[in-house]
Amino acid sequence: MEKCTNEAHHHSKHNHQLCYEHTMQTIEKLCAKRNIRLTPQRKTVIQLMLNADKAMSAYDLLDQLKEIEPQAKPPTIYRALDFLIEQGFVHKVESINCYIICPHFDDPSHISILFICDKCQSIIEEHSPIIEAQLQSLAQKNMFIIQHSVLEIHGTCQHCANQIVGQ
Amino acid sequence: MEKCTNEAHHHSKHNHQLCYEHTMQTIEKLCAKRNIRLTPQRKTVIQLMLNADKAMSAYDLLDQLKEIEPQAKPPTIYRALDFLIEQGFVHKVESINCYIICPHFDDPSHISILFICDKCQSIIEEHSPIIEAQLQSLAQKNMFIIQHSVLEIHGTCQHCANQIVGQ
DNA sequence: TGCATAACGATATATGATATTATTAATAAA
DNA sequence: TTTATTAATAATATCATATATCGTTATGCA
Ligand SMILES: [Zn+2]
Ligand SMILES: [Zn+2]
Ligand SMILES: [Zn+2]
Ligand SMILES: [Zn+2]
């Protein structure tokens, strides 16, 4: 099946339901393997994010979560997000205070480069060994020890650029 | 005179006062040239940031501004920051919601790469044509039009790394 | 069963940022 | 000089994002 990313969800017609269930199953297996608990609440948050097809703010997610669990409060969603980020299933998009499912959580060995469409909030995740090497080189020059990289590129996605031209 | 960056301020013994005045004068000249007003309030905010030697949050700056202008409120500091960012004198550090003076505001033709020390909040600014080209290449592959890039690398600076080893 | 730990619920509070409207200061035009 | 126009500042309210705290409940294990 076609690799399912936010981008694919958003702009193609592949079988979303199949892909969605496949992702959930992969996450469930990984949690079992790591001996950590994927509680119904955490699972619900993943489901909300998978269905969104775009970056979601904590309060966007909270509003949706409340429809299922009316007692949910800000700490509820932040605790779930903390867990999911810690486990590598979710990225925080720092420059817009939003959150996405990482489409490559089964291979966390790379630095993620996010291309963020400011029109539709869809996000393409890319990777580049060249950039990683170059960053390491710059770090060494300054005797800096890298712990975590935030690479977020803002602009307009193909879909939205076409819409503007087409009008 | 030695080029004055946050890093230089923080970890060397160069003449801060000289450098500080040199930076202020350069900004004043640029504003005159652009025919925009560097009001006392805006100048004060620049001074606070230059004296800080590290990334400052809006409310850190507001607290200090209040000591000089007691009537200052949140919009006061955000208006000043908006102006300074627009003019390229200041960067927002998205991943920590803080602000720094850009040490290269006289040459805004580059994408800035920020190396942020999570121990002391000092920031080194670097640039890399290789990374810029590689990002463009990734963007083209996805038919993405880049408008603004956020490249923020977190870790430990030389100074803080030595402190840890030295203990 | 009893204990330790992790998760959850609930409230409060902190932090970050914008909207709105009013007021004042600076500049330009008449 | 008066008036018009614009830019800057002030004050308040409101929205948005995130954390602290503490008590309760669920889960896994000795
Ligand atoms: Zn990822
Ligand atoms: Zn788009
Ligand atoms: Zn800069
Ligand atoms: Zn440091």
XYZ file of C-alpha atoms (C1' of nucleotides) and ligand atoms in Angstrom:
398
model
C 0.000 0.000 0.000
C 1.053 3.549 -0.616
C 3.058 5.004 2.263
C 0.652 7.100 4.261
C 1.790 10.533 5.307
C -0.268 13.594 6.113
C 0.444 14.741 2.599
C -0.839 11.499 1.087
C -3.963 11.635 3.237
C -4.585 15.142 2.239
C -4.098 15.170 -1.487
C -4.528 11.629 -2.812
C -7.342 9.120 -2.862
C -5.656 6.114 -1.295
C -7.608 3.955 1.129
C -7.494 6.024 4.273
C -9.323 3.507 6.457
C -6.877 0.713 5.634
C -3.855 2.923 6.171
C -5.299 4.316 9.385
C -5.794 0.855 10.863
C -2.363 -0.205 9.732
C -0.791 2.738 11.571
C -2.773 2.037 14.746
C -1.734 -1.598 14.673
C 1.932 -0.686 14.223
C 1.750 1.661 17.199
C -0.028 -0.957 19.302
C 2.627 -3.550 18.492
C 5.438 -1.124 19.326
C 3.846 -0.276 22.681
C 3.447 -3.948 23.539
C 7.080 -4.521 22.637
C 8.221 -1.600 24.783
C 5.953 -2.717 27.611
C 4.201 0.642 27.849
C 0.501 1.301 28.058
C -1.443 2.597 25.101
C -4.517 3.524 27.136
C -7.894 4.203 25.461
C -7.365 7.913 26.069
C -3.965 7.927 24.354
C -5.364 5.814 21.530
C -8.209 8.267 21.055
C -5.734 11.154 20.735
C -3.801 9.236 18.080
C -7.060 8.566 16.236
C -7.972 12.265 16.325
C -4.573 13.210 14.920
C -4.686 10.556 12.201
C -8.115 11.753 11.103
C -7.098 15.406 11.058
C -4.670 15.264 8.107
C -3.005 18.417 9.349
C -1.177 19.867 12.308
C -3.499 20.234 15.294
C -3.128 22.524 18.293
C -3.450 21.102 21.787
C -6.747 22.909 22.261
C -8.071 21.749 18.866
C -7.406 18.209 20.028
C -8.857 18.919 23.462
C -12.122 20.178 21.928
C -12.446 16.971 19.911
C -11.411 14.784 22.824
C -14.128 16.394 24.971
C -16.781 15.062 22.606
C -15.671 11.558 23.562
C -14.449 12.205 27.110
C -16.357 15.256 28.399
C -14.267 15.430 31.559
C -11.074 16.156 29.600
C -9.152 19.278 30.696
C -5.953 20.911 29.375
C -3.663 18.641 31.429
C -5.451 15.630 29.918
C -4.370 16.456 26.392
C -0.895 17.658 27.379
C -0.235 14.453 29.299
C -1.290 12.362 26.320
C 0.839 14.471 23.968
C 3.844 14.264 26.321
C 3.589 10.492 26.300
C 3.235 10.265 22.527
C 6.135 12.669 21.922
C 8.305 10.785 24.400
C 7.601 7.565 22.514
C 8.368 9.214 19.179
C 4.852 8.817 17.752
C 4.197 12.547 17.670
C 6.201 15.638 16.757
C 5.596 19.041 18.240
C 5.745 21.665 15.495
C 7.442 24.392 17.503
C 6.908 27.304 15.148
C 3.102 26.965 15.152
C 2.512 25.285 18.540
C 0.860 22.311 16.894
C 1.258 18.566 16.841
C 1.416 15.864 14.153
C 1.763 12.118 13.959
C 5.301 11.321 12.834
C 4.946 9.258 9.653
C 8.252 7.505 10.384
C 7.950 6.656 14.060
C 9.138 3.124 13.362
C 12.522 4.531 12.295
C 13.454 7.390 14.639
C 17.117 7.471 13.591
C 16.816 10.679 11.591
C 16.357 14.386 12.111
C 12.995 15.401 10.687
C 12.621 18.362 8.345
C 9.048 19.659 8.269
C 7.682 21.552 5.277
C 4.653 23.370 6.664
C 1.993 24.855 4.404
C 0.845 28.114 6.002
C -2.362 27.976 3.963
C -3.696 24.505 4.884
C -1.411 23.398 7.802
C -0.529 20.180 5.964
C 3.000 19.010 6.663
C 5.476 17.037 4.586
C 8.255 15.336 6.532
C 11.629 14.946 4.847
C 15.138 13.883 5.830
C 18.591 14.788 4.629
C 21.869 13.168 5.664
C 23.646 16.045 3.910
C 21.962 18.622 6.146
C 22.565 16.496 9.226
C 26.276 16.260 8.383
C 26.491 19.979 7.679
C 24.824 20.786 11.002
C 27.269 18.499 12.806
C 30.128 20.250 11.077
C 28.858 23.688 12.119
C 28.359 22.395 15.649
C 31.897 21.060 15.865
C 33.292 24.354 14.612
C 31.672 25.989 17.648
C 32.352 23.096 20.054
C 28.596 22.707 20.415
C 27.012 19.384 21.393
C 23.757 18.836 19.503
C 20.896 17.266 21.423
C 17.798 18.093 19.392
C 17.118 19.848 16.094
C 14.085 21.872 15.056
C 13.963 22.240 11.277
C 10.690 23.798 10.150
C 10.256 25.279 6.692
C 7.223 27.483 6.081
C 5.650 28.189 2.728
C 2.985 26.981 0.337
C 2.295 23.387 -0.666
C 1.706 22.292 -4.251
C -1.995 21.865 -3.643
C -2.499 25.391 -2.302
C -0.181 26.986 -4.876
C -2.284 25.423 -7.655
C -5.489 26.697 -6.078
C -4.169 30.257 -6.148
C -3.015 29.979 -9.775
C -6.296 28.342 -10.756
C -8.496 31.146 -9.453
C 37.170 45.222 17.007
C 36.142 41.669 17.558
C 32.791 40.841 16.012
C 30.243 40.994 18.773
C 27.750 38.160 18.979
C 25.842 36.910 21.992
C 28.444 34.202 22.232
C 31.287 36.720 22.262
C 29.543 38.824 24.880
C 28.998 35.848 27.031
C 32.265 34.041 27.005
C 35.022 36.496 26.131
C 36.404 39.625 27.698
C 36.153 42.018 24.759
C 35.065 45.584 25.415
C 31.348 45.169 25.801
C 30.634 48.872 26.173
C 32.405 49.731 22.904
C 30.739 46.919 21.035
C 27.365 47.784 22.505
C 27.613 51.399 21.346
C 28.858 50.326 17.952
C 25.806 48.092 17.481
C 23.422 50.843 18.603
C 25.019 53.288 16.183
C 24.766 50.847 13.294
C 21.078 50.301 14.034
C 20.487 54.053 14.317
C 22.178 54.658 10.956
C 20.147 51.904 9.292
C 16.903 53.341 10.638
C 17.799 56.790 9.390
C 18.619 55.332 5.986
C 15.310 53.451 5.856
C 13.483 56.499 7.080
C 11.914 54.674 9.998
C 11.772 55.811 13.593
C 13.895 54.281 16.285
C 11.881 55.722 19.162
C 13.267 55.836 22.726
C 11.019 52.915 23.662
C 12.305 50.758 20.819
C 15.850 51.798 21.602
C 15.382 50.788 25.228
C 14.234 47.321 24.182
C 17.319 46.907 22.003
C 19.478 48.009 24.926
C 17.843 45.468 27.229
C 18.450 42.709 24.694
C 22.059 43.731 24.085
C 22.745 43.725 27.815
C 21.103 40.360 28.350
C 23.647 38.238 26.426
C 21.067 35.513 26.028
C 17.646 34.832 24.585
C 14.978 36.794 26.459
C 11.266 36.051 26.658
C 8.789 38.840 25.935
C 7.828 38.944 29.603
C 11.454 38.970 30.791
C 11.907 42.046 28.629
C 8.619 43.533 29.809
C 9.665 43.190 33.462
C 12.885 45.056 32.736
C 11.177 47.636 30.543
C 8.756 48.365 33.395
C 11.659 49.498 35.563
C 12.287 52.273 33.030
C 8.737 52.790 31.757
C 6.402 51.663 34.563
C 3.321 52.035 32.375
C 4.511 49.304 29.974
C 2.034 46.468 29.353
C 2.301 43.285 27.242
C 1.313 45.047 24.004
C 4.101 47.549 24.637
C 6.796 44.917 24.388
C 5.123 42.992 21.559
C 4.791 46.132 19.450
C 8.455 46.919 19.939
C 9.443 43.324 19.141
C 7.209 43.270 16.046
C 8.923 46.394 14.758
C 12.423 45.095 15.464
C 11.705 41.699 13.871
C 10.163 43.355 10.815
C 13.308 45.439 10.402
C 15.502 42.359 10.787
C 17.210 43.521 13.996
C 15.687 40.774 16.098
C 14.967 37.054 15.632
C 12.224 35.204 17.377
C 13.507 31.867 18.648
C 10.395 29.805 17.999
C 11.305 26.700 19.954
C 11.735 28.573 23.247
C 9.454 31.600 22.690
C 12.344 33.986 23.148
C 13.994 36.819 21.268
C 17.571 37.755 20.390
C 19.365 40.563 18.600
C 20.453 39.241 15.192
C 24.215 39.694 15.057
C 24.075 40.029 11.246
C 21.191 42.423 10.770
C 23.276 44.444 8.343
C 23.308 41.452 5.961
C 19.878 39.823 5.967
C 20.453 37.795 2.811
C 20.852 34.479 4.589
C 18.813 31.893 6.463
C 19.933 31.874 10.081
C 20.790 28.679 11.900
C 20.603 29.076 15.665
C 22.587 26.884 18.037
C 20.798 27.257 21.365
C 22.410 26.230 24.640
C 19.676 24.756 26.828
C 21.814 25.340 29.916
C 22.555 29.078 29.592
C 20.253 30.252 26.750
C 23.185 31.694 24.834
C 22.795 31.460 21.081
C 25.303 31.156 18.264
C 24.070 32.172 14.836
C 25.490 30.381 11.806
C 24.764 30.180 8.083
C 25.205 27.509 5.440
C 24.703 27.879 1.682
C 24.927 24.080 1.469
C 21.955 23.637 3.803
C 20.016 26.368 2.012
C 20.591 24.633 -1.333
C 19.656 21.253 0.083
C 16.432 22.668 1.547
C 15.564 24.214 -1.813
C 16.194 20.877 -3.483
C 13.899 19.071 -1.025
C 11.270 21.763 -1.510
C 11.385 21.429 -5.287
C 11.020 17.666 -5.032
C 7.706 18.283 -3.234
C 6.691 21.304 -5.341
C 6.823 23.350 -2.146
C 7.446 27.107 -2.209
C 9.638 28.163 0.714
C 8.798 31.440 2.413
C 10.528 31.256 5.789
C 12.802 28.778 7.517
C 13.128 28.000 11.217
C 16.402 26.186 11.936
C 17.014 25.846 15.661
C 19.523 23.401 17.065
C 19.374 22.635 20.777
C 22.209 21.324 22.874
C 25.098 22.393 25.077
C 27.585 25.166 24.359
C 31.320 24.811 24.870
C 31.246 26.943 27.994
C 28.559 24.860 29.710
C 30.034 21.545 28.543
C 33.369 22.502 30.147
C 31.654 23.448 33.392
C 30.113 20.001 33.616
C 33.395 18.228 32.869
C 35.248 20.509 35.281
C 33.083 19.712 38.279
C -3.887 -8.956 49.836
C -0.859 -5.141 50.134
C 2.325 -2.140 47.987
C 4.403 0.680 44.338
C 3.802 2.955 40.246
C 1.477 4.961 36.451
C -2.498 7.135 34.799
C -6.292 10.129 35.311
C -9.444 13.900 37.181
C -10.001 18.494 38.729
C -8.760 23.039 39.905
C -5.904 26.709 39.703
C -2.409 29.359 37.775
C 1.325 30.740 34.785
C 2.878 32.209 30.380
C 2.520 33.980 25.692
C 0.122 36.849 22.381
C -3.581 39.572 20.077
C -7.751 42.621 19.620
C -9.830 46.721 20.536
C -10.317 51.293 21.514
C -8.683 55.542 23.167
C -5.222 58.980 23.567
C -1.229 61.500 22.396
C 2.685 62.980 19.455
C 4.733 63.956 15.070
C 4.438 65.339 10.390
C 2.350 67.320 6.347
C -0.897 70.201 4.004
C -3.780 74.133 3.636
C -1.229 78.837 12.409
C -4.906 75.775 11.946
C -6.224 71.491 10.370
C -5.705 66.907 8.576
C -3.226 62.706 8.521
C -0.516 59.402 10.267
C 2.328 56.997 13.672
C 3.107 55.868 18.294
C 1.688 54.894 22.832
C -1.638 53.553 26.637
C -5.009 50.709 28.818
C -7.986 46.974 29.081
C -9.850 42.830 27.721
C -9.539 38.572 25.787
C -7.662 34.675 23.620
C -4.196 30.919 23.328
C -0.828 27.846 25.164
C 1.085 25.297 28.941
C 2.224 23.804 33.745
C 1.720 22.969 38.884
C -0.512 20.639 42.273
C -2.939 17.315 44.535
C -6.192 13.815 45.259
C -8.113 9.591 43.209
C -8.160 5.499 40.508
C -6.291 1.801 37.828
C -2.641 -1.596 36.988
C 1.069 -4.766 37.774
C 3.526 -7.295 40.854
C 5.507 -9.326 45.463
Zn 9.075 12.119 12.058
Zn -1.424 23.744 1.517
Zn 20.479 36.755 12.162
Zn 25.723 27.351 27.604
